[in-house]
CSV table of C-alpha atoms in Angstrom, one decimal:
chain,number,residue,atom,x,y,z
A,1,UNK,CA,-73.1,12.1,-1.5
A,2,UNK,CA,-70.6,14.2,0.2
A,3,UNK,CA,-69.6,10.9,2.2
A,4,UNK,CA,-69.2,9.2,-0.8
A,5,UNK,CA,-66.9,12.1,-2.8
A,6,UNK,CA,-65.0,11.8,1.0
A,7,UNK,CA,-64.5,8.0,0.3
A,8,UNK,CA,-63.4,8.0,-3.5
A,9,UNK,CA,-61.1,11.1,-2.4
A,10,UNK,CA,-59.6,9.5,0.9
A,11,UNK,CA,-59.5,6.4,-1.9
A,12,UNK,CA,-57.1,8.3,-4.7
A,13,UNK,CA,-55.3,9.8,-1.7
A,14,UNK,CA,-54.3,5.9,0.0
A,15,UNK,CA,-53.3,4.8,-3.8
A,16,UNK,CA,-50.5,8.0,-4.3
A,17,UNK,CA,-49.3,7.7,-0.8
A,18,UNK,CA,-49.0,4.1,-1.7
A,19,UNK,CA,-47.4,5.0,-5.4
A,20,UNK,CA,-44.9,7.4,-3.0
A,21,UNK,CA,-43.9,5.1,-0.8
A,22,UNK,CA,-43.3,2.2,-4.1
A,23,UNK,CA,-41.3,5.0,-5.6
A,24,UNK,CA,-39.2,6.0,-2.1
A,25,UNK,CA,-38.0,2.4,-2.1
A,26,UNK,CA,-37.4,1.9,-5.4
A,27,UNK,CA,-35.5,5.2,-4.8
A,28,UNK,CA,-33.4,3.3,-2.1
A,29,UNK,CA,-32.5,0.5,-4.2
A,30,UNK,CA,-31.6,2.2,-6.8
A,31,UNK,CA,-29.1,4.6,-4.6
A,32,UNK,CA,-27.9,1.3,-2.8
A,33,UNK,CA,-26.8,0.4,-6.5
A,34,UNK,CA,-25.4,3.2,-7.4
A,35,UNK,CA,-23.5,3.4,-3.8
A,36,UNK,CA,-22.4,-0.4,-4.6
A,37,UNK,CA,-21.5,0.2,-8.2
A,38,UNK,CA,-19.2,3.4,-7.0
A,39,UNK,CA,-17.5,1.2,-4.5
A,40,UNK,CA,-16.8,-1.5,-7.0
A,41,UNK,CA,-15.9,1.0,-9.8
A,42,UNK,CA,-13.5,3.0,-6.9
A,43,UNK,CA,-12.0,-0.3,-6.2
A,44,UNK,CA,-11.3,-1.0,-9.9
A,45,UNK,CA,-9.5,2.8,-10.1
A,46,UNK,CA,-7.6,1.9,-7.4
A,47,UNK,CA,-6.3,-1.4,-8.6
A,48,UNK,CA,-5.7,0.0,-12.3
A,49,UNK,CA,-3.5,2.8,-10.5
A,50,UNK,CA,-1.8,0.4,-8.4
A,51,UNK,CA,-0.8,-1.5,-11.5
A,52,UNK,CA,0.2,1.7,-13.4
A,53,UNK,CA,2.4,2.6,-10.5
A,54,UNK,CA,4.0,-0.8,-10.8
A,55,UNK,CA,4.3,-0.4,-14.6
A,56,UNK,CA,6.1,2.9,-14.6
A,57,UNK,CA,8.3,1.5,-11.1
A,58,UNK,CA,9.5,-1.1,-13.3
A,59,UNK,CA,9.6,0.7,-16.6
A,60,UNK,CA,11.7,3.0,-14.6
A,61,UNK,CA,14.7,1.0,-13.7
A,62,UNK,CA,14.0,-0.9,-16.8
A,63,UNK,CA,15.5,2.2,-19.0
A,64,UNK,CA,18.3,2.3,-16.2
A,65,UNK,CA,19.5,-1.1,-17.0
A,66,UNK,CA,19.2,-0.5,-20.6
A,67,UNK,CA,20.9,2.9,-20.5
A,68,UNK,CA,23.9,0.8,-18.5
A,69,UNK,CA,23.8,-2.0,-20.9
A,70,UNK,CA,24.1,0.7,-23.6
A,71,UNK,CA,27.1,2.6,-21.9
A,72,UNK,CA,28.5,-1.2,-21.3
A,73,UNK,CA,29.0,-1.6,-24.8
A,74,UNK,CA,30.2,1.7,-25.5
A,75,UNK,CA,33.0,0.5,-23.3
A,76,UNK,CA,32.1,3.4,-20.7
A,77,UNK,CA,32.6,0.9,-17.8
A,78,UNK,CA,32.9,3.3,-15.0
A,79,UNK,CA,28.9,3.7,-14.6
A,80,UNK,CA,28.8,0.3,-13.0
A,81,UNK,CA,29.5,1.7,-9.7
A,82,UNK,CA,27.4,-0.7,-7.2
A,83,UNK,CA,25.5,-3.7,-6.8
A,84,UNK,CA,21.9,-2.1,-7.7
A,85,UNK,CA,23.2,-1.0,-11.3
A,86,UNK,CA,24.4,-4.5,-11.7
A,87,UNK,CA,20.7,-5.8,-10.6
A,88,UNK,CA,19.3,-3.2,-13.4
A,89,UNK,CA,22.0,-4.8,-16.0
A,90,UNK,CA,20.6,-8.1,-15.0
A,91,UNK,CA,17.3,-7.4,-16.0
A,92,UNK,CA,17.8,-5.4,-18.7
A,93,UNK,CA,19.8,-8.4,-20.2
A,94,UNK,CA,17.4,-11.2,-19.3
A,95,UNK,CA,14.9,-8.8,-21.0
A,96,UNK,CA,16.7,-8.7,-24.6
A,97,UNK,CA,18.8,-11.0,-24.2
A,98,UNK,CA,16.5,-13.5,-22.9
A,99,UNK,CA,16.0,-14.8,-19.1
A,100,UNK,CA,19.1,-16.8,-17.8
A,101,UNK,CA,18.1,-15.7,-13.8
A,102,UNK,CA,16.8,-19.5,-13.5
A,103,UNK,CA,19.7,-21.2,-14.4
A,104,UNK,CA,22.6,-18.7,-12.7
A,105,UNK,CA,20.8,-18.7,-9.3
A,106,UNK,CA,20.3,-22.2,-8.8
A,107,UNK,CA,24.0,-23.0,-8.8
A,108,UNK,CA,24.9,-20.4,-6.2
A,109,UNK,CA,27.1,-18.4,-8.2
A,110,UNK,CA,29.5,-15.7,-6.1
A,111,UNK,CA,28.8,-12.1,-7.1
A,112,UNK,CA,31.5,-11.9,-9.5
A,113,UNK,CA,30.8,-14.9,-11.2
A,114,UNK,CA,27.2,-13.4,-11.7
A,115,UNK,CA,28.8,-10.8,-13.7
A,116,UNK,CA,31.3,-12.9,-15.6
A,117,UNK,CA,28.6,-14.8,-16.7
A,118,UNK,CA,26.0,-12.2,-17.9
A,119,UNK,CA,29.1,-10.6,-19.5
A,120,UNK,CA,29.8,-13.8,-21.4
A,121,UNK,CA,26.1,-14.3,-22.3
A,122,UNK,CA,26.0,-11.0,-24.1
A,123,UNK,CA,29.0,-11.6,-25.8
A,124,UNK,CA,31.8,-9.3,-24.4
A,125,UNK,CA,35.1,-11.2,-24.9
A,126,UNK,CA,37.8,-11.8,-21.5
A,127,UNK,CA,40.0,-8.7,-22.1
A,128,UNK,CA,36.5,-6.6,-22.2
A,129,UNK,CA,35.1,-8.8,-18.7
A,130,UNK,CA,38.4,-7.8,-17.2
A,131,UNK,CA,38.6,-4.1,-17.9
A,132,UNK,CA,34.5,-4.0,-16.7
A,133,UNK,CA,35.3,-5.7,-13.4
A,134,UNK,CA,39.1,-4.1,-13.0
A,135,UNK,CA,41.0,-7.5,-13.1
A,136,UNK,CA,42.9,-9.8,-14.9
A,137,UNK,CA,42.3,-11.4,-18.0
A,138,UNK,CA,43.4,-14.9,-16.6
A,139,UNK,CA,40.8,-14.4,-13.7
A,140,UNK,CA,38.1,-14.3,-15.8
A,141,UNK,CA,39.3,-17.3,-17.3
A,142,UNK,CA,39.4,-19.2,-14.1
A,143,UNK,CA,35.9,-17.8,-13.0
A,144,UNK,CA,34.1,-19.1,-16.4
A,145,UNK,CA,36.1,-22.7,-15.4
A,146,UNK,CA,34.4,-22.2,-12.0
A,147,UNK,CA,31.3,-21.1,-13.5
A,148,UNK,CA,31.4,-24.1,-15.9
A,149,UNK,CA,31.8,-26.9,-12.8
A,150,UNK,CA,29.2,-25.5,-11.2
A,151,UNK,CA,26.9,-25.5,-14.2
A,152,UNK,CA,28.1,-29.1,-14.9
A,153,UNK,CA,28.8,-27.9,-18.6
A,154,UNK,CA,31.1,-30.8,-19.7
A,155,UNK,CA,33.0,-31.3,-22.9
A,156,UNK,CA,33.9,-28.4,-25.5
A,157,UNK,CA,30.5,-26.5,-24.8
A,158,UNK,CA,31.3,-22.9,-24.6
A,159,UNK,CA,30.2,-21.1,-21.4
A,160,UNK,CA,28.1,-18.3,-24.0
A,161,UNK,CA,26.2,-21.0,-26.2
A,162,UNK,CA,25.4,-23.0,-22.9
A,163,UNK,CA,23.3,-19.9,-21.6
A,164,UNK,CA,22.0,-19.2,-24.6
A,165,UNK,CA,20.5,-22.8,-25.2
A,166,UNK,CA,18.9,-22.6,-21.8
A,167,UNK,CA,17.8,-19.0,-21.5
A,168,UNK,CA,14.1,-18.7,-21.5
A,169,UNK,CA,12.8,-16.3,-24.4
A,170,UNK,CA,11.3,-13.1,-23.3
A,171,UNK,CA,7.7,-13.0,-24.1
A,172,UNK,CA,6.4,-9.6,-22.7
């Protein structure tokens, strides 16, 4: 008797170490999840910030080029100091205006005649292009003729309709 109440005891005490050692690895796979599900989740974070970052980069000197294209048409041309404000006036155009970056870069316009022709896109007349860029009237006149031959715009068309035909709309 006392063997047998051994055996059924040793019996219960083999089927919980073997219920311990099922839950111990079910314990490890689920922390191997969890680990895996952290790393995937981290990874996620770390993209979404990444993009945030980009957003706010961009939003960033997004407001610059509107704030310039604002002061532009307030005829406070003075704040177009350099080359980067002119890259922010760009894309602050091509964002309202709509894109015209395609069709300006294949033609290898000259620095100049990149601004003569955003300022004709958004409308600003020669005697306003002139006082923006510091020189003549009539030079603005023979950089939109320049800008026109290397466009291939032929006939009456009008340097300003041109790029506004071919812009590409803005869909953000």
């Amino acid at each position: 008797m006392l063997s047998e109440d051994l055996e059924e005891k040793n019996i219960r005490l083999e089927e919980r170490i073997s219920e311990f050692i099922e839950l111990l690895e079910n314990r490890d796979a689920l922390n191997q999840d969890l680990v895996n599900r952290n790393r995937e989740l981290k990874a996620k974070l770390n993209s979404h910030l990444t993009i945030k970052n980009e957003f706010e980069e961009d939003e960033s000197f997004l407001i610059i080029g509107l704030e310039l294209l604002l002061l532009l048409k307030k005829h406070r041309y003075n704040q177009l100091k350099n080359e980067t404000h002119w890259l922010l006036l760009y894309a602050a155009i091509n964002m309202l205006y709509g894109d015209i970056s395609g069709i300006v870069k294949l033609v290898g316009l000259t620095s100049q005649e990149m601004k003569v022709c955003y300022l004709t896109y958004i409308g600003l007349n020669n005697s306003e292009q002139a006082e923006i860029l510091n020189i003549e009237a009539n030079t603005i006149k023979k950089y939109k003729n320049r800008i026109r031959n290397k466009l291939k715009i032929e006939g009456d068309t009008q340097l300003s309709v041109y790029l506004s035909l071919l812009s590409e709309p803005n869909n953000k």
